Amino acid sequence: MVDQIDETVRSLRNLKHLHQGESEKVIRWVRGESARRLADGDPGYLGDLGIALLACHRDEPKAWQYQDIFDHLLRLLIGDAGKGDLGQALRLIGAARHSGHDVDRVAAALLAANRRRVSLTAVFAEDGSTAGVSDTFRACVVHELVLREGTISRRKTIADWAASPAMRNQPLGWLPLHLAPFELDGDQWPHATRPDRVATVSPDVLASWPATDLITPELSQALSAPVMNWVEDSNGRVETGVFGLAEPVRPQSVPEVLAGLGMDFLEPVDGPFRLDVHDTSVWDVWQTLFRAASGGGAYSRGCHGAYSRLFAWQALAALAGASANSPHDEVARSAQACTWHRFDGELPGFFRIFWDIGLVGVRPGGGSIAVLAATDTD
């Protein structure tokens, strides 16, 4: 088998000397051979090949083919067709972690998607069979399941691990082990009863609303967490703001207040512009944040379910005025007590292609608001 692995690795290494058609042919052959080996009962071939590819990728980090085939092997072993091998999959997940190739999030999402065909309790076994996998990976599996099943209370082995110090020491350990009401079906949330408010904003209105800038680096980081993949891996821009207002904001004055805060996204290019403000619900806000993180931007791949849930909760807490260390039930109460709006229109800061987000949270009493604006483009 060693000779066959070496031959396959050489064929992939030589792709840089081939034209596109020949390269695609090699990739198809490697994928097909891997699927055939698995179907013939030889999952060890996929595990050995995957580990060899990790070494190649470490030596040639810019060579795309190694990660491409490794990810394909992982998908086969996790069992997209119900015929994978969890033992070899866990072997690759552990080896990838030690090689600096982070597959925890995607592997957890794949396992949860195949949960009806794979015994996930093996991931949490304490018999040494999963010694190579990380607690981060296990925590991701927990919350991928929460997203799909609403709770993990019916999975005792997994629920026991989720209650352990290992889970509490993870960033994901802050999240609830059940879905909050605003993470469920949106039909329960009332639609706007007031008409949308539209304002044509003149330049002399900007930066004229009396307000105190309350943003901190920690708040900005939490607010922008769902869209940082847009910024870091694509062409995205993000702006955040938290403001204390001299007098409470009324629903009908949200457009003028928003335009008067001096945010760069609303800085006019040449003359007046149109700003549309729409009433919305906490459910819609959470869904927007979660989709931004999980779906990615124009060129980013997204963060998968578990960490997308974390980033959406962090941003929601910051928008609602809850402390970053607040219990999740307190965050939920704060979010449900806010008045929520989204904004769009012919705005100078938006690319107006597809990836535009404008969210406003008005805290109870109207004395402070938080704003998240983000955009991306191809």
mmCIF file of C-alpha atoms in Angstrom:
data_model
loop_
_atom_site.group_PDB
_atom_site.id
_atom_site.type_symbol
_atom_site.label_atom_id
_atom_site.label_comp_id
_atom_site.label_asym_id
_atom_site.label_seq_id
_atom_site.Cartn_x
_atom_site.Cartn_y
_atom_site.Cartn_z
ATOM 1 C CA MET A 1 0.000 0.000 0.000
ATOM 2 C CA VAL A 2 2.911 2.332 0.750
ATOM 3 C CA ASP A 3 4.010 2.279 -2.896
ATOM 4 C CA GLN A 4 0.463 3.099 -4.018
ATOM 5 C CA ILE A 5 0.251 6.002 -1.579
ATOM 6 C CA ASP A 6 3.603 7.325 -2.796
ATOM 7 C CA GLU A 7 2.476 7.054 -6.410
ATOM 8 C CA THR A 8 -0.724 8.951 -5.702
ATOM 9 C CA VAL A 9 1.156 11.683 -3.842
ATOM 10 C CA ARG A 10 3.629 12.034 -6.729
ATOM 11 C CA SER A 11 0.782 12.391 -9.209
ATOM 12 C CA LEU A 12 -0.701 15.193 -7.116
ATOM 13 C CA ARG A 13 2.651 16.893 -6.654
ATOM 14 C CA ASN A 14 3.155 16.906 -10.420
ATOM 15 C CA LEU A 15 -0.075 18.815 -11.087
ATOM 16 C CA LYS A 16 1.911 22.047 -11.283
ATOM 17 C CA HIS A 17 3.515 20.729 -14.472
ATOM 18 C CA LEU A 18 0.195 19.840 -16.155
ATOM 19 C CA HIS A 19 -2.369 21.934 -17.976
ATOM 20 C CA GLN A 20 -5.849 22.302 -16.515
ATOM 21 C CA GLY A 21 -7.468 19.404 -18.377
ATOM 22 C CA GLU A 22 -4.795 16.938 -17.298
ATOM 23 C CA SER A 23 -4.922 18.219 -13.711
ATOM 24 C CA GLU A 24 -8.666 17.686 -13.544
ATOM 25 C CA LYS A 25 -8.210 14.164 -14.854
ATOM 26 C CA VAL A 26 -5.713 13.336 -12.079
ATOM 27 C CA ILE A 27 -8.016 14.772 -9.411
ATOM 28 C CA ARG A 28 -10.963 12.735 -10.719
ATOM 29 C CA TRP A 29 -8.827 9.568 -10.712
ATOM 30 C CA VAL A 30 -7.651 10.095 -7.111
ATOM 31 C CA ARG A 31 -11.179 10.767 -5.929
ATOM 32 C CA GLY A 32 -12.544 7.768 -7.797
ATOM 33 C CA GLU A 33 -9.818 5.445 -6.523
ATOM 34 C CA SER A 34 -10.453 6.591 -2.955
ATOM 35 C CA ALA A 35 -14.188 5.931 -3.250
ATOM 36 C CA ARG A 36 -13.501 2.500 -4.762
ATOM 37 C CA ARG A 37 -11.106 1.575 -1.963
ATOM 38 C CA LEU A 38 -13.659 2.561 0.638
ATOM 39 C CA ALA A 39 -16.407 0.574 -1.108
ATOM 40 C CA ASP A 40 -14.070 -2.446 -1.219
ATOM 41 C CA GLY A 41 -13.601 -2.316 2.541
ATOM 42 C CA ASP A 42 -10.206 -0.609 2.662
ATOM 43 C CA PRO A 43 -10.781 2.615 4.671
ATOM 44 C CA GLY A 44 -7.186 2.448 5.905
ATOM 45 C CA TYR A 45 -6.037 3.489 2.433
ATOM 46 C CA LEU A 46 -7.967 6.753 2.811
ATOM 47 C CA GLY A 47 -6.540 7.331 6.274
ATOM 48 C CA ASP A 48 -2.951 6.697 5.145
ATOM 49 C CA LEU A 49 -3.378 8.874 2.070
ATOM 50 C CA GLY A 50 -4.896 11.683 4.118
ATOM 51 C CA ILE A 51 -1.986 11.685 6.562
ATOM 52 C CA ALA A 52 0.506 11.704 3.679
ATOM 53 C CA LEU A 53 -1.330 14.676 2.166
ATOM 54 C CA LEU A 54 -1.111 16.578 5.445
ATOM 55 C CA ALA A 55 2.678 16.251 5.289
ATOM 56 C CA CYS A 56 2.677 17.494 1.682
ATOM 57 C CA HIS A 57 0.485 20.449 2.553
ATOM 58 C CA ARG A 58 2.795 21.374 5.413
ATOM 59 C CA ASP A 59 5.737 21.447 2.958
ATOM 60 C CA GLU A 60 3.774 23.212 0.196
ATOM 61 C CA PRO A 61 1.052 25.263 1.950
ATOM 62 C CA LYS A 62 0.061 27.103 -1.249
ATOM 63 C CA ALA A 63 -0.570 23.888 -3.230
ATOM 64 C CA TRP A 64 -4.359 23.617 -3.316
ATOM 65 C CA GLN A 65 -4.619 19.979 -4.394
ATOM 66 C CA TYR A 66 -3.534 18.456 -1.078
ATOM 67 C CA GLN A 67 -6.242 20.151 0.954
ATOM 68 C CA ASP A 68 -8.797 19.504 -1.782
ATOM 69 C CA ILE A 69 -8.206 15.750 -1.722
ATOM 70 C CA PHE A 70 -7.849 15.639 2.080
ATOM 71 C CA ASP A 71 -11.251 17.309 2.478
ATOM 72 C CA HIS A 72 -12.733 14.842 -0.004
ATOM 73 C CA LEU A 73 -11.294 11.883 1.936
ATOM 74 C CA LEU A 74 -12.727 13.248 5.155
ATOM 75 C CA ARG A 75 -16.163 13.553 3.588
ATOM 76 C CA LEU A 76 -16.000 9.977 2.323
ATOM 77 C CA LEU A 77 -14.937 8.626 5.696
ATOM 78 C CA ILE A 78 -17.548 10.560 7.639
ATOM 79 C CA GLY A 79 -20.062 8.940 5.376
ATOM 80 C CA ASP A 80 -21.927 11.171 3.000
ATOM 81 C CA ALA A 81 -23.298 7.952 1.470
ATOM 82 C CA GLY A 82 -23.651 6.112 4.777
ATOM 83 C CA LYS A 83 -20.659 3.876 4.047
ATOM 84 C CA GLY A 84 -17.850 5.728 5.760
ATOM 85 C CA ASP A 85 -15.527 4.730 8.558
ATOM 86 C CA LEU A 86 -15.685 6.857 11.708
ATOM 87 C CA GLY A 87 -12.479 5.422 13.147
ATOM 88 C CA GLN A 88 -10.405 6.541 10.168
ATOM 89 C CA ALA A 89 -12.255 9.858 10.075
ATOM 90 C CA LEU A 90 -11.315 10.536 13.705
ATOM 91 C CA ARG A 91 -7.744 9.500 12.907
ATOM 92 C CA LEU A 92 -7.590 12.184 10.180
ATOM 93 C CA ILE A 93 -9.258 14.808 12.361
ATOM 94 C CA GLY A 94 -6.684 14.239 15.084
ATOM 95 C CA ALA A 95 -3.768 14.204 12.621
ATOM 96 C CA ALA A 96 -4.991 17.422 11.000
ATOM 97 C CA ARG A 97 -5.057 19.193 14.359
ATOM 98 C CA HIS A 98 -1.451 18.227 15.063
ATOM 99 C CA SER A 99 -0.471 19.398 11.567
ATOM 100 C CA GLY A 100 -2.047 22.831 11.974
ATOM 101 C CA HIS A 101 -4.831 22.076 9.485
ATOM 102 C CA ASP A 102 -8.045 23.041 11.306
ATOM 103 C CA VAL A 103 -10.880 20.739 10.268
ATOM 104 C CA ASP A 104 -12.747 20.659 13.588
ATOM 105 C CA ARG A 105 -15.628 22.890 12.476
ATOM 106 C CA VAL A 106 -16.294 21.334 9.095
ATOM 107 C CA ALA A 107 -15.853 17.781 10.401
ATOM 108 C CA ALA A 108 -18.310 18.415 13.241
ATOM 109 C CA ALA A 109 -20.846 19.830 10.786
ATOM 110 C CA LEU A 110 -20.453 16.816 8.502
ATOM 111 C CA LEU A 111 -20.865 14.374 11.367
ATOM 112 C CA ALA A 112 -23.979 16.101 12.646
ATOM 113 C CA ALA A 113 -25.450 16.146 9.139
ATOM 114 C CA ASN A 114 -24.912 12.372 8.987
ATOM 115 C CA ARG A 115 -25.996 11.746 12.576
ATOM 116 C CA ARG A 116 -28.672 9.210 11.610
ATOM 117 C CA ARG A 117 -26.057 7.002 9.969
ATOM 118 C CA VAL A 118 -23.142 7.517 12.354
ATOM 119 C CA SER A 119 -22.915 6.707 16.073
ATOM 120 C CA LEU A 120 -21.773 10.042 17.440
ATOM 121 C CA THR A 121 -21.311 8.651 20.937
ATOM 122 C CA ALA A 122 -17.992 7.222 19.688
ATOM 123 C CA VAL A 123 -16.686 10.793 19.410
ATOM 124 C CA PHE A 124 -17.110 11.168 23.179
ATOM 125 C CA ALA A 125 -15.760 7.744 24.161
ATOM 126 C CA GLU A 126 -13.245 7.582 26.994
ATOM 127 C CA ASP A 127 -11.585 4.335 25.929
ATOM 128 C CA GLY A 128 -8.645 5.977 24.155
ATOM 129 C CA SER A 129 -10.049 5.495 20.656
ATOM 130 C CA THR A 130 -10.495 9.257 20.205
ATOM 131 C CA ALA A 131 -7.289 10.392 21.884
ATOM 132 C CA GLY A 132 -6.285 12.455 18.857
ATOM 133 C CA VAL A 133 -9.392 14.630 18.607
ATOM 134 C CA SER A 134 -9.732 17.889 20.515
ATOM 135 C CA ASP A 135 -12.315 19.161 22.954
ATOM 136 C CA THR A 136 -12.933 21.974 20.469
ATOM 137 C CA PHE A 137 -14.068 19.359 17.955
ATOM 138 C CA ARG A 138 -16.355 17.722 20.519
ATOM 139 C CA ALA A 139 -17.810 21.093 21.497
ATOM 140 C CA CYS A 140 -18.527 21.815 17.831
ATOM 141 C CA VAL A 141 -20.331 18.473 17.508
ATOM 142 C CA VAL A 142 -22.468 19.354 20.543
ATOM 143 C CA HIS A 143 -23.700 22.616 19.078
ATOM 144 C CA GLU A 144 -24.100 21.271 15.559
ATOM 145 C CA LEU A 145 -26.520 18.793 17.153
ATOM 146 C CA VAL A 146 -28.285 21.524 19.126
ATOM 147 C CA LEU A 147 -28.880 23.428 15.906
ATOM 148 C CA ARG A 148 -30.374 20.363 14.217
ATOM 149 C CA GLU A 149 -32.278 18.774 17.099
ATOM 150 C CA GLY A 150 -33.052 21.707 19.381
ATOM 151 C CA THR A 151 -31.481 20.030 22.411
ATOM 152 C CA ILE A 152 -29.042 17.265 23.313
ATOM 153 C CA SER A 153 -30.939 16.143 26.407
ATOM 154 C CA ARG A 154 -31.974 12.908 24.701
ATOM 155 C CA ARG A 155 -28.344 11.941 23.988
ATOM 156 C CA LYS A 156 -27.058 10.996 27.443
ATOM 157 C CA THR A 157 -23.390 10.342 26.635
ATOM 158 C CA ILE A 158 -23.090 13.612 24.759
ATOM 159 C CA ALA A 159 -25.116 15.554 27.343
ATOM 160 C CA ASP A 160 -22.862 14.228 30.114
ATOM 161 C CA TRP A 161 -19.761 15.462 28.269
ATOM 162 C CA ALA A 162 -21.425 18.817 27.569
ATOM 163 C CA ALA A 163 -21.891 19.255 31.329
ATOM 164 C CA SER A 164 -18.218 18.559 32.031
ATOM 165 C CA PRO A 165 -15.417 21.061 32.783
ATOM 166 C CA ALA A 166 -13.947 20.267 29.346
ATOM 167 C CA MET A 167 -16.995 21.848 27.688
ATOM 168 C CA ARG A 168 -17.173 24.761 30.101
ATOM 169 C CA ASN A 169 -13.574 25.662 29.266
ATOM 170 C CA GLN A 170 -14.445 26.043 25.574
ATOM 171 C CA PRO A 171 -15.704 29.340 24.064
ATOM 172 C CA LEU A 172 -18.744 27.362 22.915
ATOM 173 C CA GLY A 173 -19.409 26.396 26.521
ATOM 174 C CA TRP A 174 -21.122 29.778 27.045
ATOM 175 C CA LEU A 175 -23.956 28.863 24.686
ATOM 176 C CA PRO A 176 -27.209 27.253 25.855
ATOM 177 C CA LEU A 177 -27.614 23.525 25.184
ATOM 178 C CA HIS A 178 -31.051 24.164 23.711
ATOM 179 C CA LEU A 179 -32.353 26.568 21.111
ATOM 180 C CA ALA A 180 -33.712 29.872 22.368
ATOM 181 C CA PRO A 181 -37.147 30.986 21.131
ATOM 182 C CA PHE A 182 -35.624 33.381 18.589
ATOM 183 C CA GLU A 183 -33.561 30.531 17.116
ATOM 184 C CA LEU A 184 -36.709 28.565 16.314
ATOM 185 C CA ASP A 185 -39.460 29.045 13.748
ATOM 186 C CA GLY A 186 -39.966 32.694 12.868
ATOM 187 C CA ASP A 187 -43.748 32.369 12.477
ATOM 188 C CA GLN A 188 -44.221 33.106 16.183
ATOM 189 C CA TRP A 189 -42.698 36.566 15.832
ATOM 190 C CA PRO A 190 -45.168 39.324 14.864
ATOM 191 C CA HIS A 191 -44.599 41.148 11.629
ATOM 192 C CA ALA A 192 -44.228 44.916 11.602
ATOM 193 C CA THR A 193 -47.482 46.733 12.205
ATOM 194 C CA ARG A 194 -46.169 50.153 11.220
ATOM 195 C CA PRO A 195 -45.232 51.075 7.660
ATOM 196 C CA ASP A 196 -41.553 51.210 6.812
ATOM 197 C CA ARG A 197 -40.013 54.607 7.318
ATOM 198 C CA VAL A 198 -38.123 56.185 4.451
ATOM 199 C CA ALA A 199 -35.939 59.249 4.743
ATOM 200 C CA THR A 200 -34.101 61.209 2.085
ATOM 201 C CA VAL A 201 -31.125 62.424 4.031
ATOM 202 C CA SER A 202 -29.243 65.617 3.227
ATOM 203 C CA PRO A 203 -25.548 66.052 4.047
ATOM 204 C CA ASP A 204 -26.258 68.782 6.598
ATOM 205 C CA VAL A 205 -28.152 66.267 8.761
ATOM 206 C CA LEU A 206 -25.153 64.009 9.201
ATOM 207 C CA ALA A 207 -23.236 63.976 12.479
ATOM 208 C CA SER A 208 -25.762 66.413 13.933
ATOM 209 C CA TRP A 209 -27.695 64.186 16.350
ATOM 210 C CA PRO A 210 -26.575 64.677 19.979
ATOM 211 C CA ALA A 211 -25.103 61.382 21.091
ATOM 212 C CA THR A 212 -22.295 59.931 23.161
ATOM 213 C CA ASP A 213 -20.032 57.351 21.532
ATOM 214 C CA LEU A 214 -20.010 54.282 23.814
ATOM 215 C CA ILE A 215 -18.193 51.809 21.575
ATOM 216 C CA THR A 216 -15.241 49.884 22.984
ATOM 217 C CA PRO A 217 -12.849 47.467 21.250
ATOM 218 C CA GLU A 218 -14.575 44.575 23.016
ATOM 219 C CA LEU A 219 -18.033 45.686 21.896
ATOM 220 C CA SER A 220 -16.844 46.265 18.343
ATOM 221 C CA GLN A 221 -15.287 42.801 18.228
ATOM 222 C CA ALA A 222 -18.485 41.164 19.454
ATOM 223 C CA LEU A 223 -20.712 43.163 17.085
ATOM 224 C CA SER A 224 -18.586 42.342 14.044
ATOM 225 C CA ALA A 225 -17.942 38.660 14.889
ATOM 226 C CA PRO A 226 -20.499 37.234 12.407
ATOM 227 C CA VAL A 227 -19.063 39.175 9.453
ATOM 228 C CA MET A 228 -15.339 38.990 10.189
ATOM 229 C CA ASN A 229 -15.027 36.159 7.664
ATOM 230 C CA TRP A 230 -16.254 38.697 5.071
ATOM 231 C CA VAL A 231 -13.468 41.078 6.081
ATOM 232 C CA GLU A 232 -10.630 38.593 6.563
ATOM 233 C CA ASP A 233 -11.297 36.240 3.648
ATOM 234 C CA SER A 234 -13.173 38.373 1.129
ATOM 235 C CA ASN A 235 -13.641 42.059 0.247
ATOM 236 C CA GLY A 236 -15.862 42.953 3.174
ATOM 237 C CA ARG A 237 -16.144 46.122 5.234
ATOM 238 C CA VAL A 238 -17.793 46.469 8.627
ATOM 239 C CA GLU A 239 -18.641 49.370 10.920
ATOM 240 C CA THR A 240 -20.070 49.169 14.426
ATOM 241 C CA GLY A 241 -21.447 51.754 16.792
ATOM 242 C CA VAL A 242 -23.004 52.044 20.242
ATOM 243 C CA PHE A 243 -24.438 55.422 21.195
ATOM 244 C CA GLY A 244 -26.024 57.012 24.218
ATOM 245 C CA LEU A 245 -28.678 59.522 23.162
ATOM 246 C CA ALA A 246 -29.439 62.850 24.783
ATOM 247 C CA GLU A 247 -33.147 62.133 24.469
ATOM 248 C CA PRO A 248 -34.958 58.837 23.832
ATOM 249 C CA VAL A 249 -35.362 57.850 20.223
ATOM 250 C CA ARG A 250 -38.907 57.381 18.912
ATOM 251 C CA PRO A 251 -39.655 54.826 16.182
ATOM 252 C CA GLN A 252 -40.529 57.513 13.651
ATOM 253 C CA SER A 253 -37.218 59.313 14.211
ATOM 254 C CA VAL A 254 -34.920 56.280 13.781
ATOM 255 C CA PRO A 255 -33.863 57.274 10.223
ATOM 256 C CA GLU A 256 -32.859 60.795 11.269
ATOM 257 C CA VAL A 257 -31.074 59.524 14.387
ATOM 258 C CA LEU A 258 -29.231 56.874 12.404
ATOM 259 C CA ALA A 259 -28.194 59.342 9.720
ATOM 260 C CA GLY A 260 -27.066 61.867 12.316
ATOM 261 C CA LEU A 261 -24.601 59.631 14.157
ATOM 262 C CA GLY A 262 -21.685 60.321 11.828
ATOM 263 C CA MET A 263 -21.040 56.726 10.788
ATOM 264 C CA ASP A 264 -18.803 56.217 7.756
ATOM 265 C CA PHE A 265 -21.323 53.907 6.072
ATOM 266 C CA LEU A 266 -23.712 56.847 5.859
ATOM 267 C CA GLU A 267 -21.185 59.446 4.766
ATOM 268 C CA PRO A 268 -22.596 61.033 1.588
ATOM 269 C CA VAL A 269 -20.656 60.935 -1.639
ATOM 270 C CA ASP A 270 -22.477 63.634 -3.553
ATOM 271 C CA GLY A 271 -25.670 65.031 -2.152
ATOM 272 C CA PRO A 272 -28.733 63.512 -0.479
ATOM 273 C CA PHE A 273 -29.308 59.755 -0.330
ATOM 274 C CA ARG A 274 -32.219 57.484 0.485
ATOM 275 C CA LEU A 275 -32.305 55.627 3.809
ATOM 276 C CA ASP A 276 -35.007 52.990 4.388
ATOM 277 C CA VAL A 277 -35.653 51.771 7.929
ATOM 278 C CA HIS A 278 -37.792 48.683 8.489
ATOM 279 C CA ASP A 279 -39.216 47.365 11.740
ATOM 280 C CA THR A 280 -38.174 43.792 12.391
ATOM 281 C CA SER A 281 -37.944 41.160 15.133
ATOM 282 C CA VAL A 282 -35.212 39.615 17.248
ATOM 283 C CA TRP A 283 -35.765 36.402 15.268
ATOM 284 C CA ASP A 284 -34.929 38.186 12.004
ATOM 285 C CA VAL A 285 -31.874 39.836 13.550
ATOM 286 C CA TRP A 286 -30.514 36.552 14.893
ATOM 287 C CA GLN A 287 -31.134 34.811 11.564
ATOM 288 C CA THR A 288 -29.324 37.606 9.722
ATOM 289 C CA LEU A 289 -26.319 37.333 12.037
ATOM 290 C CA PHE A 290 -26.226 33.541 11.844
ATOM 291 C CA ARG A 291 -26.514 33.462 8.050
ATOM 292 C CA ALA A 292 -23.727 36.027 7.707
ATOM 293 C CA ALA A 293 -21.403 33.852 9.762
ATOM 294 C CA SER A 294 -22.398 30.454 8.373
ATOM 295 C CA GLY A 295 -22.938 31.398 4.732
ATOM 296 C CA GLY A 296 -19.819 33.504 4.338
ATOM 297 C CA GLY A 297 -19.292 36.415 2.011
ATOM 298 C CA ALA A 298 -18.427 36.654 -1.652
ATOM 299 C CA TYR A 299 -15.203 34.651 -1.283
ATOM 300 C CA SER A 300 -15.218 33.396 2.312
ATOM 301 C CA ARG A 301 -16.407 29.904 3.192
ATOM 302 C CA GLY A 302 -18.314 30.675 6.378
ATOM 303 C CA CYS A 303 -17.755 29.384 9.900
ATOM 304 C CA HIS A 304 -20.113 26.355 9.933
ATOM 305 C CA GLY A 305 -22.907 25.955 12.446
ATOM 306 C CA ALA A 306 -21.399 25.804 15.931
ATOM 307 C CA TYR A 307 -19.178 28.880 15.774
ATOM 308 C CA SER A 308 -21.705 30.744 13.638
ATOM 309 C CA ARG A 309 -24.149 30.251 16.490
ATOM 310 C CA LEU A 310 -21.570 31.589 18.956
ATOM 311 C CA PHE A 311 -20.795 34.643 16.806
ATOM 312 C CA ALA A 312 -24.500 35.394 16.312
ATOM 313 C CA TRP A 313 -25.130 35.221 20.069
ATOM 314 C CA GLN A 314 -22.125 37.442 20.791
ATOM 315 C CA ALA A 315 -23.295 40.073 18.318
ATOM 316 C CA LEU A 316 -26.873 39.886 19.569
ATOM 317 C CA ALA A 317 -25.687 40.403 23.148
ATOM 318 C CA ALA A 318 -23.676 43.458 22.117
ATOM 319 C CA LEU A 319 -26.574 44.898 20.124
ATOM 320 C CA ALA A 320 -28.966 44.366 23.037
ATOM 321 C CA GLY A 321 -26.653 45.891 25.637
ATOM 322 C CA ALA A 322 -25.979 42.675 27.551
ATOM 323 C CA SER A 323 -22.571 42.048 29.076
ATOM 324 C CA ALA A 324 -20.248 39.675 27.230
ATOM 325 C CA ASN A 325 -20.178 37.523 30.370
ATOM 326 C CA SER A 326 -23.928 37.562 30.937
ATOM 327 C CA PRO A 327 -25.723 34.216 31.233
ATOM 328 C CA HIS A 328 -27.364 33.277 27.969
ATOM 329 C CA ASP A 329 -30.865 33.527 29.455
ATOM 330 C CA GLU A 330 -30.127 37.132 30.427
ATOM 331 C CA VAL A 331 -28.959 37.845 26.876
ATOM 332 C CA ALA A 332 -32.194 36.358 25.543
ATOM 333 C CA ARG A 333 -34.316 38.543 27.839
ATOM 334 C CA SER A 334 -32.383 41.675 26.886
ATOM 335 C CA ALA A 335 -32.692 40.911 23.173
ATOM 336 C CA GLN A 336 -36.404 40.291 23.385
ATOM 337 C CA ALA A 337 -36.895 43.592 25.251
ATOM 338 C CA CYS A 338 -35.237 45.667 22.519
ATOM 339 C CA THR A 339 -36.876 47.280 19.508
ATOM 340 C CA TRP A 340 -35.248 46.073 16.305
ATOM 341 C CA HIS A 341 -34.824 47.668 12.889
ATOM 342 C CA ARG A 342 -32.954 46.919 9.710
ATOM 343 C CA PHE A 343 -31.863 49.581 7.264
ATOM 344 C CA ASP A 344 -30.938 49.713 3.607
ATOM 345 C CA GLY A 345 -31.449 52.011 0.641
ATOM 346 C CA GLU A 346 -29.169 53.900 -1.693
ATOM 347 C CA LEU A 347 -26.443 54.070 0.909
ATOM 348 C CA PRO A 348 -22.899 55.273 0.188
ATOM 349 C CA GLY A 349 -21.335 52.496 2.287
ATOM 350 C CA PHE A 350 -23.133 49.532 0.709
ATOM 351 C CA PHE A 351 -22.033 47.782 -2.473
ATOM 352 C CA ARG A 352 -25.699 46.869 -3.091
ATOM 353 C CA ILE A 353 -24.899 43.522 -4.694
ATOM 354 C CA PHE A 354 -25.984 40.827 -2.246
ATOM 355 C CA TRP A 355 -24.004 40.960 1.010
ATOM 356 C CA ASP A 356 -25.343 44.060 2.775
ATOM 357 C CA ILE A 357 -26.377 44.153 6.434
ATOM 358 C CA GLY A 358 -27.786 47.086 8.361
ATOM 359 C CA LEU A 359 -29.105 46.350 11.876
ATOM 360 C CA VAL A 360 -30.190 48.691 14.663
ATOM 361 C CA GLY A 361 -31.044 47.662 18.212
ATOM 362 C CA VAL A 362 -32.879 50.249 20.311
ATOM 363 C CA ARG A 363 -32.501 49.367 23.972
ATOM 364 C CA PRO A 364 -35.526 49.592 26.350
ATOM 365 C CA GLY A 365 -36.428 53.206 27.009
ATOM 366 C CA GLY A 366 -34.791 54.384 23.783
ATOM 367 C CA GLY A 367 -31.836 56.006 25.532
ATOM 368 C CA SER A 368 -29.177 54.052 23.632
ATOM 369 C CA ILE A 369 -28.830 52.230 20.349
ATOM 370 C CA ALA A 370 -26.337 49.867 18.736
ATOM 371 C CA VAL A 371 -25.634 49.623 15.018
ATOM 372 C CA LEU A 372 -24.013 47.012 12.811
ATOM 373 C CA ALA A 373 -23.336 47.807 9.140
ATOM 374 C CA ALA A 374 -21.483 45.413 6.855
ATOM 375 C CA THR A 375 -21.037 44.828 3.146
ATOM 376 C CA ASP A 376 -19.083 42.553 0.820
ATOM 377 C CA THR A 377 -18.584 42.231 -2.902
ATOM 378 C CA ASP A 378 -16.938 40.023 -5.480
#
